[in-house]
């Protein structure tokens, strides 16, 4: 009888160790996801901090471009308020579009393009965006690993019980790409029909060959 008890105890201990091992592995992977997202947030904050100085520099040469400045200010504020990877990706895409308009304005002012301050800020922004791209790849790879882990056997049996849920990927949406122009192939009814060509001499009545 004693050996039966010992076997049962051993089985319970093995099950406990198995559950603890899976739990710890999922916690470590989730922590890597959180750390990767924290790195992205640092780079996004740096990007947001560079934008006001960039706007002020452009204002010095193109103060009348109020619409562009207001659009980028609003887009930056929305990006700062965004919570989570999905919302942040959408907001950063809109901010990208606004920045594109700002740089398009700068193209019209050779003196601005030659300004050392503008060039420095543009370079810092480009470097930051490169770092965001690298950090985004690391984050998305880590999310893929975590999501696969909680959806595959045997972890899938325990993930929901311990509160492990799928994480969002971070994809920066380009707001310009979502606006697809609609092309209509239906002829306009207001357009008059084309006039028929006049008859040739051979087609005129009474003309014989």
PDB file of C-alpha atoms in Angstrom:
ATOM      1  CA  UNK A   1       0.000   0.000   0.000  1.00  0.00           C
ATOM      2  CA  UNK A   2       2.889   2.312   0.795  1.00  0.00           C
ATOM      3  CA  UNK A   3       4.316   2.021  -2.690  1.00  0.00           C
ATOM      4  CA  UNK A   4       0.998   3.140  -4.160  1.00  0.00           C
ATOM      5  CA  UNK A   5       1.086   6.274  -2.045  1.00  0.00           C
ATOM      6  CA  UNK A   6       4.677   6.931  -3.057  1.00  0.00           C
ATOM      7  CA  UNK A   7       3.815   6.556  -6.723  1.00  0.00           C
ATOM      8  CA  UNK A   8       0.893   8.947  -6.396  1.00  0.00           C
ATOM      9  CA  UNK A   9       3.058  11.486  -4.582  1.00  0.00           C
ATOM     10  CA  UNK A  10       5.719  11.189  -7.292  1.00  0.00           C
ATOM     11  CA  UNK A  11       3.108  11.710 -10.021  1.00  0.00           C
ATOM     12  CA  UNK A  12       1.742  14.802  -8.264  1.00  0.00           C
ATOM     13  CA  UNK A  13       5.241  16.205  -7.831  1.00  0.00           C
ATOM     14  CA  UNK A  14       6.004  15.634 -11.508  1.00  0.00           C
ATOM     15  CA  UNK A  15       2.778  17.362 -12.507  1.00  0.00           C
ATOM     16  CA  UNK A  16       3.570  20.312 -10.241  1.00  0.00           C
ATOM     17  CA  UNK A  17       7.078  20.596 -11.671  1.00  0.00           C
ATOM     18  CA  UNK A  18       5.664  20.355 -15.198  1.00  0.00           C
ATOM     19  CA  UNK A  19       3.146  23.142 -14.545  1.00  0.00           C
ATOM     20  CA  UNK A  20       5.749  25.327 -12.844  1.00  0.00           C
ATOM     21  CA  UNK A  21       8.148  24.824 -15.746  1.00  0.00           C
ATOM     22  CA  UNK A  22       5.548  25.851 -18.322  1.00  0.00           C
ATOM     23  CA  UNK A  23       4.434  28.825 -16.225  1.00  0.00           C
ATOM     24  CA  UNK A  24       7.981  30.101 -15.753  1.00  0.00           C
ATOM     25  CA  UNK A  25       8.717  29.741 -19.467  1.00  0.00           C
ATOM     26  CA  UNK A  26       5.636  31.739 -20.385  1.00  0.00           C
ATOM     27  CA  UNK A  27       6.471  34.417 -17.815  1.00  0.00           C
ATOM     28  CA  UNK A  28       9.983  34.790 -19.205  1.00  0.00           C
ATOM     29  CA  UNK A  29       8.653  35.105 -22.757  1.00  0.00           C
ATOM     30  CA  UNK A  30       5.985  37.610 -21.694  1.00  0.00           C
ATOM     31  CA  UNK A  31       8.635  39.666 -19.900  1.00  0.00           C
ATOM     32  CA  UNK A  32      10.686  39.760 -23.093  1.00  0.00           C
ATOM     33  CA  UNK A  33       7.629  41.073 -24.944  1.00  0.00           C
ATOM     34  CA  UNK A  34       7.115  43.787 -22.320  1.00  0.00           C
ATOM     35  CA  UNK A  35      10.783  44.756 -22.439  1.00  0.00           C
ATOM     36  CA  UNK A  36      10.767  44.921 -26.251  1.00  0.00           C
ATOM     37  CA  UNK A  37       7.691  47.165 -26.194  1.00  0.00           C
ATOM     38  CA  UNK A  38       9.331  49.415 -23.573  1.00  0.00           C
ATOM     39  CA  UNK A  39      12.261  49.901 -25.964  1.00  0.00           C
ATOM     40  CA  UNK A  40       9.860  50.982 -28.713  1.00  0.00           C
ATOM     41  CA  UNK A  41       8.145  53.439 -26.363  1.00  0.00           C
ATOM     42  CA  UNK A  42      11.508  55.041 -25.578  1.00  0.00           C
ATOM     43  CA  UNK A  43      12.230  55.552 -29.276  1.00  0.00           C
ATOM     44  CA  UNK A  44       8.718  56.846 -29.986  1.00  0.00           C
ATOM     45  CA  UNK A  45       9.056  59.381 -27.178  1.00  0.00           C
ATOM     46  CA  UNK A  46      12.363  60.566 -28.609  1.00  0.00           C
ATOM     47  CA  UNK A  47      10.705  60.949 -31.995  1.00  0.00           C
ATOM     48  CA  UNK A  48       7.823  62.920 -30.518  1.00  0.00           C
ATOM     49  CA  UNK A  49      10.276  65.176 -28.664  1.00  0.00           C
ATOM     50  CA  UNK A  50      12.126  66.032 -31.885  1.00  0.00           C
ATOM     51  CA  UNK A  51       9.039  67.115 -33.802  1.00  0.00           C
ATOM     52  CA  UNK A  52       8.304  70.480 -32.059  1.00  0.00           C
ATOM     53  CA  UNK A  53      11.823  71.748 -32.783  1.00  0.00           C
ATOM     54  CA  UNK A  54      11.502  70.596 -36.379  1.00  0.00           C
ATOM     55  CA  UNK A  55       8.177  72.411 -36.740  1.00  0.00           C
ATOM     56  CA  UNK A  56       9.573  75.609 -35.234  1.00  0.00           C
ATOM     57  CA  UNK A  57      12.527  75.499 -37.622  1.00  0.00           C
ATOM     58  CA  UNK A  58      10.238  75.175 -40.648  1.00  0.00           C
ATOM     59  CA  UNK A  59       7.996  77.930 -39.291  1.00  0.00           C
ATOM     60  CA  UNK A  60      10.919  80.319 -39.471  1.00  0.00           C
ATOM     61  CA  UNK A  61      10.891  80.001 -43.244  1.00  0.00           C
ATOM     62  CA  UNK A  62       7.244  79.146 -44.010  1.00  0.00           C
ATOM     63  CA  UNK A  63       5.112  80.732 -41.311  1.00  0.00           C
ATOM     64  CA  UNK A  64       2.041  80.812 -43.569  1.00  0.00           C
ATOM     65  CA  UNK A  65       1.786  76.995 -43.732  1.00  0.00           C
ATOM     66  CA  UNK A  66      -0.542  76.942 -40.733  1.00  0.00           C
ATOM     67  CA  UNK A  67      -2.585  73.969 -41.938  1.00  0.00           C
ATOM     68  CA  UNK A  68       0.484  71.765 -42.119  1.00  0.00           C
ATOM     69  CA  UNK A  69       1.704  72.828 -38.673  1.00  0.00           C
ATOM     70  CA  UNK A  70      -1.698  72.256 -37.088  1.00  0.00           C
ATOM     71  CA  UNK A  71      -2.003  68.819 -38.699  1.00  0.00           C
ATOM     72  CA  UNK A  72       1.375  67.662 -37.407  1.00  0.00           C
ATOM     73  CA  UNK A  73       0.719  69.075 -33.924  1.00  0.00           C
ATOM     74  CA  UNK A  74      -2.599  67.229 -33.706  1.00  0.00           C
ATOM     75  CA  UNK A  75      -1.101  64.017 -35.077  1.00  0.00           C
ATOM     76  CA  UNK A  76       1.749  64.179 -32.546  1.00  0.00           C
ATOM     77  CA  UNK A  77      -0.686  64.698 -29.669  1.00  0.00           C
ATOM     78  CA  UNK A  78      -2.775  61.735 -30.826  1.00  0.00           C
ATOM     79  CA  UNK A  79       0.340  59.553 -31.080  1.00  0.00           C
ATOM     80  CA  UNK A  80       1.354  60.500 -27.540  1.00  0.00           C
ATOM     81  CA  UNK A  81      -2.093  59.513 -26.235  1.00  0.00           C
ATOM     82  CA  UNK A  82      -2.192  56.171 -28.049  1.00  0.00           C
ATOM     83  CA  UNK A  83      -2.185  53.156 -25.758  1.00  0.00           C
ATOM     84  CA  UNK A  84      -0.983  49.761 -26.918  1.00  0.00           C
ATOM     85  CA  UNK A  85       0.767  48.566 -30.060  1.00  0.00           C
ATOM     86  CA  UNK A  86      -2.262  48.549 -32.387  1.00  0.00           C
ATOM     87  CA  UNK A  87      -3.424  52.067 -31.492  1.00  0.00           C
ATOM     88  CA  UNK A  88       0.153  53.357 -31.524  1.00  0.00           C
ATOM     89  CA  UNK A  89       0.765  51.871 -34.970  1.00  0.00           C
ATOM     90  CA  UNK A  90      -2.286  53.618 -36.414  1.00  0.00           C
ATOM     91  CA  UNK A  91      -1.431  56.939 -34.754  1.00  0.00           C
ATOM     92  CA  UNK A  92       2.187  56.792 -35.894  1.00  0.00           C
ATOM     93  CA  UNK A  93       1.023  56.169 -39.452  1.00  0.00           C
ATOM     94  CA  UNK A  94      -1.044  59.357 -39.363  1.00  0.00           C
ATOM     95  CA  UNK A  95       1.940  61.187 -37.894  1.00  0.00           C
ATOM     96  CA  UNK A  96       4.101  59.861 -40.737  1.00  0.00           C
ATOM     97  CA  UNK A  97       1.691  61.365 -43.242  1.00  0.00           C
ATOM     98  CA  UNK A  98       1.810  64.740 -41.467  1.00  0.00           C
ATOM     99  CA  UNK A  99       5.609  64.645 -41.402  1.00  0.00           C
ATOM    100  CA  UNK A 100       5.593  63.913 -45.114  1.00  0.00           C
ATOM    101  CA  UNK A 101       3.600  67.097 -45.682  1.00  0.00           C
ATOM    102  CA  UNK A 102       6.072  69.034 -43.533  1.00  0.00           C
ATOM    103  CA  UNK A 103       9.059  67.832 -45.528  1.00  0.00           C
ATOM    104  CA  UNK A 104       7.199  68.573 -48.746  1.00  0.00           C
ATOM    105  CA  UNK A 105       6.904  72.182 -47.547  1.00  0.00           C
ATOM    106  CA  UNK A 106      10.621  72.231 -46.773  1.00  0.00           C
ATOM    107  CA  UNK A 107      11.409  71.182 -50.358  1.00  0.00           C
ATOM    108  CA  UNK A 108      10.058  74.529 -51.568  1.00  0.00           C
ATOM    109  CA  UNK A 109      12.560  76.534 -49.494  1.00  0.00           C
ATOM    110  CA  UNK A 110      16.202  76.025 -50.512  1.00  0.00           C
ATOM    111  CA  UNK A 111      17.459  78.143 -47.605  1.00  0.00           C
ATOM    112  CA  UNK A 112      15.586  75.938 -45.144  1.00  0.00           C
ATOM    113  CA  UNK A 113      16.961  72.775 -46.735  1.00  0.00           C
ATOM    114  CA  UNK A 114      20.463  74.204 -46.344  1.00  0.00           C
ATOM    115  CA  UNK A 115      19.916  75.216 -42.701  1.00  0.00           C
ATOM    116  CA  UNK A 116      22.275  73.316 -40.403  1.00  0.00           C
ATOM    117  CA  UNK A 117      19.663  73.181 -37.654  1.00  0.00           C
ATOM    118  CA  UNK A 118      17.107  71.660 -40.019  1.00  0.00           C
ATOM    119  CA  UNK A 119      19.639  69.147 -41.345  1.00  0.00           C
ATOM    120  CA  UNK A 120      20.623  68.132 -37.811  1.00  0.00           C
ATOM    121  CA  UNK A 121      17.010  67.618 -36.739  1.00  0.00           C
ATOM    122  CA  UNK A 122      16.221  65.734 -39.922  1.00  0.00           C
ATOM    123  CA  UNK A 123      19.212  63.467 -39.330  1.00  0.00           C
ATOM    124  CA  UNK A 124      18.224  62.818 -35.720  1.00  0.00           C
ATOM    125  CA  UNK A 125      14.682  62.002 -36.788  1.00  0.00           C
ATOM    126  CA  UNK A 126      15.928  59.617 -39.473  1.00  0.00           C
ATOM    127  CA  UNK A 127      18.218  57.852 -36.979  1.00  0.00           C
ATOM    128  CA  UNK A 128      15.359  57.529 -34.504  1.00  0.00           C
ATOM    129  CA  UNK A 129      13.051  56.062 -37.130  1.00  0.00           C
ATOM    130  CA  UNK A 130      15.752  53.550 -38.069  1.00  0.00           C
ATOM    131  CA  UNK A 131      15.992  52.503 -34.422  1.00  0.00           C
ATOM    132  CA  UNK A 132      12.203  52.218 -34.213  1.00  0.00           C
ATOM    133  CA  UNK A 133      12.252  49.915 -37.240  1.00  0.00           C
ATOM    134  CA  UNK A 134      14.869  47.658 -35.603  1.00  0.00           C
ATOM    135  CA  UNK A 135      13.044  47.649 -32.268  1.00  0.00           C
ATOM    136  CA  UNK A 136       9.754  46.915 -34.005  1.00  0.00           C
ATOM    137  CA  UNK A 137      11.250  43.846 -35.689  1.00  0.00           C
ATOM    138  CA  UNK A 138      12.594  42.580 -32.351  1.00  0.00           C
ATOM    139  CA  UNK A 139       9.250  43.203 -30.664  1.00  0.00           C
ATOM    140  CA  UNK A 140       7.183  41.504 -33.379  1.00  0.00           C
ATOM    141  CA  UNK A 141       9.500  38.483 -33.386  1.00  0.00           C
ATOM    142  CA  UNK A 142       9.132  38.204 -29.603  1.00  0.00           C
ATOM    143  CA  UNK A 143       5.352  38.552 -29.834  1.00  0.00           C
ATOM    144  CA  UNK A 144       5.247  35.793 -32.447  1.00  0.00           C
ATOM    145  CA  UNK A 145       7.236  33.506 -30.140  1.00  0.00           C
ATOM    146  CA  UNK A 146       4.952  34.260 -27.197  1.00  0.00           C
ATOM    147  CA  UNK A 147       1.718  33.866 -29.168  1.00  0.00           C
ATOM    148  CA  UNK A 148       2.915  30.563 -30.590  1.00  0.00           C
ATOM    149  CA  UNK A 149       3.870  29.358 -27.114  1.00  0.00           C
ATOM    150  CA  UNK A 150       0.438  29.956 -25.578  1.00  0.00           C
ATOM    151  CA  UNK A 151      -1.371  28.383 -28.538  1.00  0.00           C
ATOM    152  CA  UNK A 152       0.593  25.150 -28.781  1.00  0.00           C
ATOM    153  CA  UNK A 153       0.458  22.008 -26.689  1.00  0.00           C
ATOM    154  CA  UNK A 154       1.048  21.615 -23.786  1.00  0.00           C
ATOM    155  CA  UNK A 155       1.124  25.313 -22.773  1.00  0.00           C
ATOM    156  CA  UNK A 156      -2.271  25.959 -24.358  1.00  0.00           C
ATOM    157  CA  UNK A 157      -3.798  23.796 -21.598  1.00  0.00           C
ATOM    158  CA  UNK A 158      -2.601  26.222 -18.925  1.00  0.00           C
ATOM    159  CA  UNK A 159      -2.218  29.615 -20.618  1.00  0.00           C
ATOM    160  CA  UNK A 160      -5.787  30.819 -20.179  1.00  0.00           C
ATOM    161  CA  UNK A 161      -5.930  29.623 -16.587  1.00  0.00           C
ATOM    162  CA  UNK A 162      -2.894  31.731 -15.714  1.00  0.00           C
ATOM    163  CA  UNK A 163      -4.073  34.789 -17.655  1.00  0.00           C
ATOM    164  CA  UNK A 164      -1.710  34.557 -20.621  1.00  0.00           C
ATOM    165  CA  UNK A 165      -3.386  36.079 -23.685  1.00  0.00           C
ATOM    166  CA  UNK A 166      -2.229  36.900 -27.206  1.00  0.00           C
ATOM    167  CA  UNK A 167      -0.244  40.104 -27.658  1.00  0.00           C
ATOM    168  CA  UNK A 168      -0.691  42.639 -30.450  1.00  0.00           C
ATOM    169  CA  UNK A 169       1.879  43.173 -33.157  1.00  0.00           C
ATOM    170  CA  UNK A 170       3.203  46.672 -33.800  1.00  0.00           C
ATOM    171  CA  UNK A 171       2.663  47.660 -37.412  1.00  0.00           C
ATOM    172  CA  UNK A 172       2.805  51.323 -38.415  1.00  0.00           C
ATOM    173  CA  UNK A 173      -0.102  51.983 -40.740  1.00  0.00           C
ATOM    174  CA  UNK A 174       0.317  54.507 -43.518  1.00  0.00           C
ATOM    175  CA  UNK A 175      -2.823  56.625 -43.482  1.00  0.00           C
ATOM    176  CA  UNK A 176      -2.225  57.524 -47.106  1.00  0.00           C
ATOM    177  CA  UNK A 177      -2.382  53.877 -48.146  1.00  0.00           C
ATOM    178  CA  UNK A 178      -5.865  53.484 -46.710  1.00  0.00           C
ATOM    179  CA  UNK A 179      -7.334  56.167 -48.967  1.00  0.00           C
ATOM    180  CA  UNK A 180      -7.713  54.267 -52.217  1.00  0.00           C
ATOM    181  CA  UNK A 181      -9.068  56.389 -55.058  1.00  0.00           C
ATOM    182  CA  UNK A 182     -12.301  55.157 -56.594  1.00  0.00           C
ATOM    183  CA  UNK A 183     -12.166  54.820 -60.363  1.00  0.00           C
ATOM    184  CA  UNK A 184     -15.473  54.727 -62.233  1.00  0.00           C
ATOM    185  CA  UNK A 185     -15.812  53.187 -65.658  1.00  0.00           C
ATOM    186  CA  UNK A 186     -19.472  54.208 -66.093  1.00  0.00           C
ATOM    187  CA  UNK A 187     -19.771  56.929 -68.756  1.00  0.00           C
ATOM    188  CA  UNK A 188     -21.085  60.263 -67.615  1.00  0.00           C
ATOM    189  CA  UNK A 189     -24.700  60.721 -68.770  1.00  0.00           C
ATOM    190  CA  UNK A 190     -24.166  64.461 -69.031  1.00  0.00           C
ATOM    191  CA  UNK A 191     -21.529  63.975 -71.730  1.00  0.00           C
ATOM    192  CA  UNK A 192     -23.108  64.300 -75.213  1.00  0.00           C
ATOM    193  CA  UNK A 193     -22.546  61.393 -77.632  1.00  0.00           C
ATOM    194  CA  UNK A 194     -19.808  61.780 -80.168  1.00  0.00           C
ATOM    195  CA  UNK A 195     -20.993  63.175 -83.511  1.00  0.00           C
ATOM    196  CA  UNK A 196     -21.047  60.747 -86.437  1.00  0.00           C
ATOM    197  CA  UNK A 197     -18.515  61.496 -89.204  1.00  0.00           C
ATOM    198  CA  UNK A 198     -19.959  63.111 -92.373  1.00  0.00           C
ATOM    199  CA  UNK A 199     -20.638  60.711 -95.281  1.00  0.00           C
ATOM    200  CA  UNK A 200     -17.950  60.280 -97.850  1.00  0.00           C
ATOM    201  CA  UNK A 201     -18.724  61.222-101.520  1.00  0.00           C
ATOM    202  CA  UNK A 202     -19.172  57.540-102.373  1.00  0.00           C
ATOM    203  CA  UNK A 203     -21.865  57.241 -99.692  1.00  0.00           C
ATOM    204  CA  UNK A 204     -23.865  60.335-100.797  1.00  0.00           C
ATOM    205  CA  UNK A 205     -27.341  59.669-102.352  1.00  0.00           C
ATOM    206  CA  UNK A 206     -27.478  59.517-106.119  1.00  0.00           C
ATOM    207  CA  UNK A 207     -23.776  58.821-106.453  1.00  0.00           C
ATOM    208  CA  UNK A 208     -22.972  55.871-108.676  1.00  0.00           C
ATOM    209  CA  UNK A 209     -19.698  54.185-109.128  1.00  0.00           C
TER     210      UNK A 209
END
